[in-house]
Coordinates of C-alpha atoms and ligand atoms in Angstrom, one line a residue:
M1 CA 84.1 134.1 123.4
E2 CA 82.8 136.2 120.3
A3 CA 80.0 133.5 120.0
A4 CA 78.6 133.8 123.7
K5 CA 78.3 137.6 122.9
T6 CA 76.8 137.7 119.3
E7 CA 74.2 136.0 117.3
I8 CA 75.5 134.1 114.5
Q9 CA 73.6 135.0 111.3
V10 CA 75.8 133.2 108.8
K11 CA 74.4 132.2 105.2
Y12 CA 76.9 129.7 104.4
I13 CA 78.9 126.7 105.9
A14 CA 81.8 125.0 104.1
L15 CA 83.1 121.8 105.6
S16 CA 86.8 121.4 104.8
G17 CA 89.8 119.1 105.3
G18 CA 93.2 120.3 104.4
V19 CA 94.9 121.5 101.2
G20 CA 92.6 120.4 98.8
G21 CA 89.5 121.8 100.7
A22 CA 90.7 125.0 101.4
K23 CA 91.3 125.9 97.8
L24 CA 87.4 125.9 97.7
A25 CA 87.3 127.9 101.0
L26 CA 89.3 130.6 99.7
G27 CA 87.3 131.0 96.7
L28 CA 84.2 131.3 98.9
E29 CA 85.9 133.5 101.0
K30 CA 86.7 135.9 97.8
I31 CA 83.3 136.0 97.0
I32 CA 81.3 135.6 100.4
Q33 CA 80.8 138.5 102.9
S34 CA 83.0 137.8 105.9
E35 CA 80.2 137.7 108.4
D36 CA 78.3 135.0 106.1
L37 CA 80.5 132.4 105.9
M38 CA 81.5 129.8 108.5
V39 CA 84.4 127.3 107.6
I40 CA 84.3 124.0 109.7
G41 CA 87.6 122.4 109.9
N42 CA 88.2 118.6 110.6
V43 CA 90.2 117.8 113.6
G44 CA 90.6 114.0 113.3
D45 CA 93.8 114.8 112.0
D46 CA 95.1 116.5 115.2
F47 CA 98.1 115.4 117.3
Q48 CA 100.4 115.9 120.1
H49 CA 103.8 116.4 118.8
F50 CA 106.7 117.5 120.8
G51 CA 104.3 118.4 123.6
L52 CA 102.3 120.3 121.2
H53 CA 98.8 120.4 120.0
I54 CA 99.0 120.3 116.3
S55 CA 95.7 121.1 114.2
P56 CA 97.0 120.8 110.7
D57 CA 93.6 121.3 108.9
L58 CA 92.5 124.1 111.0
D59 CA 95.9 125.7 110.1
T60 CA 95.7 125.0 106.5
L61 CA 92.6 126.8 106.5
L62 CA 94.0 129.9 108.8
Y63 CA 97.1 130.0 106.5
T64 CA 95.3 129.7 103.2
L65 CA 92.7 132.2 103.8
S66 CA 95.3 135.1 105.3
G67 CA 97.5 134.5 102.2
K68 CA 100.1 132.8 104.3
S69 CA 100.4 129.4 103.4
N70 CA 103.3 128.1 101.5
P71 CA 101.9 127.9 97.9
E72 CA 104.0 124.9 96.7
Q73 CA 103.1 122.4 99.9
G74 CA 99.6 124.2 100.6
W75 CA 100.5 123.3 103.9
G76 CA 102.6 125.3 106.5
L77 CA 103.9 129.0 105.8
A78 CA 105.4 130.7 102.8
N79 CA 109.0 132.1 103.4
E80 CA 109.5 129.3 106.2
T81 CA 112.8 128.6 108.0
W82 CA 113.8 125.2 109.4
E83 CA 116.4 125.9 112.0
F84 CA 114.2 124.0 114.8
M85 CA 114.0 120.9 112.7
S86 CA 117.9 120.9 111.8
A87 CA 118.8 121.3 115.3
M88 CA 116.1 118.5 116.2
R89 CA 118.0 116.2 113.9
E90 CA 121.4 117.2 115.2
L91 CA 119.9 116.0 118.8
G92 CA 118.5 112.7 117.2
G93 CA 114.9 114.0 117.9
D94 CA 111.9 112.9 115.8
S95 CA 112.1 114.6 112.5
W96 CA 109.5 112.9 110.4
F97 CA 106.9 115.7 110.9
Q98 CA 108.3 118.8 109.4
L99 CA 107.5 121.8 111.7
G100 CA 108.7 125.4 110.3
D101 CA 110.2 127.9 113.1
R102 CA 107.3 130.4 112.4
D103 CA 104.6 127.5 112.2
L104 CA 106.0 126.6 115.5
A105 CA 104.5 129.3 117.3
T106 CA 101.2 128.8 116.1
H107 CA 101.6 125.2 117.7
V108 CA 103.1 126.7 120.8
E109 CA 100.8 129.4 121.4
R110 CA 97.6 127.1 120.7
T111 CA 98.8 124.5 123.4
R112 CA 99.4 127.3 125.9
R113 CA 96.0 128.9 125.5
L114 CA 94.6 125.1 125.7
Q115 CA 96.8 124.7 128.7
I116 CA 95.0 128.0 130.5
G117 CA 91.5 126.4 129.8
Q118 CA 90.5 127.7 126.2
S119 CA 88.5 125.9 124.0
L120 CA 89.9 125.1 120.4
S121 CA 87.2 127.2 118.8
E122 CA 88.2 130.1 121.0
I123 CA 91.9 130.1 119.9
T124 CA 90.8 129.4 116.5
I125 CA 88.7 132.6 116.5
Y126 CA 91.8 134.3 118.1
F127 CA 94.0 133.1 115.5
R128 CA 91.9 134.1 112.6
Q129 CA 91.2 137.6 113.7
N130 CA 95.1 138.1 114.4
F131 CA 95.8 136.8 111.1
G132 CA 93.1 139.4 109.7
I133 CA 90.5 136.4 108.4
G134 CA 87.1 138.2 107.9
A135 CA 85.4 134.7 107.7
A136 CA 84.8 132.4 110.7
I137 CA 87.0 129.5 110.7
V138 CA 85.6 126.5 113.7
P139 CA 86.7 123.4 114.4
A140 CA 83.9 120.6 113.9
T141 CA 84.1 120.2 117.8
D142 CA 86.2 121.0 120.7
D143 CA 86.1 117.4 122.1
Y144 CA 88.7 114.8 121.6
L145 CA 88.1 113.2 118.1
R146 CA 91.0 111.3 116.4
T147 CA 91.2 109.5 113.0
I148 CA 92.5 105.9 113.7
V149 CA 93.9 104.1 110.6
E150 CA 93.8 100.3 110.6
T151 CA 96.1 99.2 108.0
D152 CA 98.6 95.8 107.1
M153 CA 101.2 97.7 109.1
G154 CA 99.2 97.9 112.5
V155 CA 96.8 100.7 114.0
L156 CA 98.0 104.0 113.1
S157 CA 97.1 107.6 114.2
F158 CA 96.2 109.7 111.2
Q159 CA 99.8 111.7 110.9
E160 CA 101.6 108.3 111.2
Y161 CA 99.6 106.9 108.7
F162 CA 99.7 110.1 106.2
V163 CA 103.0 111.6 106.8
R164 CA 105.5 109.2 108.6
E165 CA 104.4 106.0 106.9
R166 CA 103.5 108.4 103.4
C167 CA 100.1 106.7 102.8
I168 CA 101.7 103.3 102.0
P169 CA 100.2 101.1 104.2
S170 CA 96.6 99.5 103.2
I171 CA 94.3 100.9 104.9
Q172 CA 91.7 98.1 106.4
N173 CA 89.2 100.1 108.4
L174 CA 89.0 103.6 109.8
Y175 CA 87.3 104.9 112.8
F176 CA 87.1 108.2 114.7
Q177 CA 88.0 107.6 118.3
G178 CA 86.0 110.1 120.6
S179 CA 83.5 110.6 118.1
E180 CA 80.8 108.9 120.3
S181 CA 80.7 111.7 122.9
A182 CA 82.3 114.3 121.0
Q183 CA 79.6 117.4 120.4
I184 CA 79.2 120.4 117.8
T185 CA 80.8 123.5 118.7
T186 CA 78.6 126.2 119.9
E187 CA 79.6 128.3 117.1
L188 CA 78.6 125.8 114.9
T189 CA 75.6 125.1 116.4
K190 CA 74.3 128.7 116.5
A191 CA 75.2 128.8 112.6
L192 CA 73.0 125.9 111.9
E193 CA 70.1 127.5 113.6
S194 CA 70.6 130.8 112.1
K195 CA 67.3 131.9 110.1
E196 CA 69.8 133.1 107.4
L197 CA 71.3 130.0 106.8
E198 CA 71.1 129.3 103.1
T199 CA 73.9 126.3 101.8
I200 CA 76.2 123.9 103.1
I201 CA 79.1 123.1 100.8
F202 CA 81.2 120.0 101.3
C203 CA 84.6 121.2 100.0
P204 CA 86.4 118.7 97.7
S205 CA 88.1 117.0 100.4
N206 CA 88.8 113.4 101.1
P207 CA 85.5 112.1 101.7
L208 CA 87.0 109.1 104.4
L209 CA 89.5 111.1 105.8
S210 CA 88.7 114.5 106.0
I211 CA 84.8 115.2 105.9
D212 CA 83.6 111.8 107.7
P213 CA 85.3 112.8 110.6
I214 CA 83.7 116.2 110.6
L215 CA 80.3 114.1 110.1
S216 CA 81.0 111.8 112.8
V217 CA 80.5 114.5 115.5
Q218 CA 77.3 113.6 117.5
G219 CA 74.3 115.2 116.2
L220 CA 75.7 116.9 113.2
K221 CA 74.0 115.0 110.2
K222 CA 70.7 115.4 112.0
A223 CA 71.4 118.9 112.6
F224 CA 72.5 119.5 109.0
V225 CA 69.3 118.3 107.6
D226 CA 67.2 119.9 110.6
S227 CA 68.8 123.5 109.6
G228 CA 66.7 123.1 106.0
A229 CA 69.6 124.4 104.0
K230 CA 70.7 123.2 100.7
I231 CA 73.6 120.9 101.0
V232 CA 76.0 120.7 98.1
A233 CA 79.1 118.2 97.7
V234 CA 81.9 119.0 95.1
T235 CA 83.7 116.2 93.7
P236 CA 87.1 115.1 95.2
I237 CA 87.4 112.7 92.6
V238 CA 88.1 113.4 88.7
G239 CA 88.5 110.8 86.0
G240 CA 88.8 108.1 88.5
T241 CA 91.6 109.7 90.5
A242 CA 92.1 112.0 93.3
I243 CA 92.7 115.5 92.5
K244 CA 94.9 115.7 95.9
G245 CA 96.3 113.0 98.3
P246 CA 95.2 109.4 98.8
A247 CA 91.4 109.5 98.3
A248 CA 91.6 107.3 95.3
K249 CA 94.0 104.7 97.1
N250 CA 91.7 104.7 100.6
L251 CA 88.5 104.3 98.6
R252 CA 89.9 101.1 96.8
E253 CA 91.4 99.8 100.1
L254 CA 88.0 99.8 101.4
G255 CA 86.2 98.1 98.6
Y256 CA 84.5 100.9 96.8
T257 CA 84.7 101.6 93.2
V258 CA 86.9 104.7 92.4
S259 CA 84.7 107.2 90.9
A260 CA 82.8 110.5 91.6
S261 CA 79.6 108.5 91.6
T262 CA 80.9 106.7 94.5
V263 CA 81.1 110.0 96.6
A264 CA 77.9 111.2 96.1
K265 CA 76.5 107.8 97.2
H266 CA 78.6 108.1 100.0
Y267 CA 76.9 111.2 100.8
Q268 CA 73.4 110.0 99.8
G269 CA 70.5 110.8 102.3
L270 CA 72.7 114.2 103.2
I271 CA 73.2 116.1 100.1
H272 CA 70.7 117.9 97.5
G273 CA 73.2 118.6 94.8
F274 CA 76.7 117.2 93.6
V275 CA 79.4 119.3 91.6
L276 CA 80.6 116.9 89.1
D277 CA 83.5 117.5 86.8
Q278 CA 82.9 117.5 83.0
K279 CA 85.3 114.9 82.2
D280 CA 82.8 112.6 84.4
H281 CA 79.8 113.8 82.9
K282 CA 78.6 110.3 82.0
E283 CA 77.9 109.6 85.8
A284 CA 75.7 112.3 86.0
K285 CA 72.4 109.8 85.3
K286 CA 73.8 107.6 87.7
I287 CA 73.8 110.0 90.4
E288 CA 70.7 111.8 89.6
K289 CA 69.1 108.3 90.1
L290 CA 70.2 108.5 93.9
G291 CA 67.8 111.3 94.1
I292 CA 71.0 113.8 93.8
S293 CA 71.0 116.8 91.6
V294 CA 73.9 117.2 89.4
L295 CA 75.8 120.3 88.1
V296 CA 78.7 119.7 85.6
A297 CA 81.5 121.9 85.8
D298 CA 85.0 122.4 85.6
T299 CA 86.2 121.4 89.2
I300 CA 89.9 121.9 89.0
M301 CA 91.6 124.8 91.0
N302 CA 94.6 125.7 89.9
D303 CA 94.9 129.3 90.5
L304 CA 92.7 132.1 92.3
E305 CA 90.4 132.5 89.3
T306 CA 89.3 128.9 89.1
K307 CA 88.9 128.9 93.0
V308 CA 86.5 132.0 92.6
K309 CA 84.5 130.4 89.6
L310 CA 84.2 127.5 91.1
A311 CA 82.7 128.9 94.3
E312 CA 80.6 130.9 92.0
K313 CA 79.1 128.1 90.2
T314 CA 78.6 126.1 93.5
L315 CA 76.6 128.9 95.0
R316 CA 74.4 129.6 92.1
Y317 CA 73.9 125.9 91.7
A318 CA 72.9 125.5 95.5
N319 CA 70.4 128.7 95.2
S320 CA 68.8 126.9 91.9
I321 CA 68.0 123.6 93.3
Ligands
FO1_401 N1 102.2 117.2 105.6 C1 103.2 116.3 105.1 O1 103.1 115.6 104.0 N2 104.8 116.3 105.8 C2 105.0 116.9 106.7 O2 105.9 117.1 107.4 C3 103.7 118.2 107.2 C4 103.8 118.9 108.3 C5 102.8 119.8 108.9 C6 103.3 120.5 109.6 C7 102.0 121.4 110.2 C8 100.8 121.6 109.5 O3 99.9 122.0 109.8 C9 100.6 120.8 108.4 C10 101.8 119.6 108.3 N3 101.1 118.8 107.1 C11 102.5 118.0 106.9 C12 100.2 118.5 106.4 C13 99.3 117.9 107.3 O4 99.9 116.4 107.9 C14 98.0 117.0 106.1 O5 98.3 117.7 105.0 C15 96.9 117.0 106.7 O6 96.6 116.8 107.9 C16 96.0 116.3 105.8 O7 95.0 117.2 105.7

């Protein structure tokens, strides 16, 4: 609705999955003027549960950027109560996916709005305004797109793999159901056409499970290249292991070497620059040989100060390439 009325003139687009990526998105949000930043959320993790449409990565971004998120978990809301889950357990219902009482309101309201014909983008724009977030948060697509994981325990939807099975099954193959017809959201298309657009940042999210589903949207990679923006990825792998989540395990199972340079190679042809952690400085030459420029920095974000610092360094670096 907002996008249809106004021109979008963002300078920076950030791609993010859930908890890990949202840390850098928060750092960026602190230093970039609201109207200049658009954060694109992964919807491959979305699913239907108890008849509700759950968008975990969009919600992690909404809660993180509004300062409402649970600081220990990274997902869900702070000061949450769990009466709904406890009643569900007593009823013998499904209890593997934790929905807090206040978080539940987000899913009920999103589902109601979808049912009266609003798009996921429109709903996300409404939520972020309601939560007092200045920057735009936009799903990569409004169309059906789901990450499907083929494992040694059978074919699983993303949340079955990630939460119910705690990432234990070994991944044999991954695909993004619906990607062959999923279209880029209007807001993102307009942002990519913006004359102001300078930089696209891939946050340190899982390349296979969080960034790839975004990139699988029809025409998105080409639109990124055509935009003429500088594209920079921040490593999610430090010292041969994932900063957060199962990225290292996923890479290994799918036959990749677990290293920052593997991630850089994965994005080869798309990114101009790569932010490598100082622990992995020896990999810089290998990445540069791929035709990708490298910034060596401290990429670990433990608090707001380190999130802001990494955001500043990343933007300054992208500007210098
Ligand atoms: N992650 C978990 O590990 N366990 C949960 O029970 C869980 C519930 C949940 C509810 C709402 C929400 O927005 C996120 C939730 N997450 C949970 C996080 C989520 O499954 C993952 O972090 C992402 O999908 C991966 O980015």
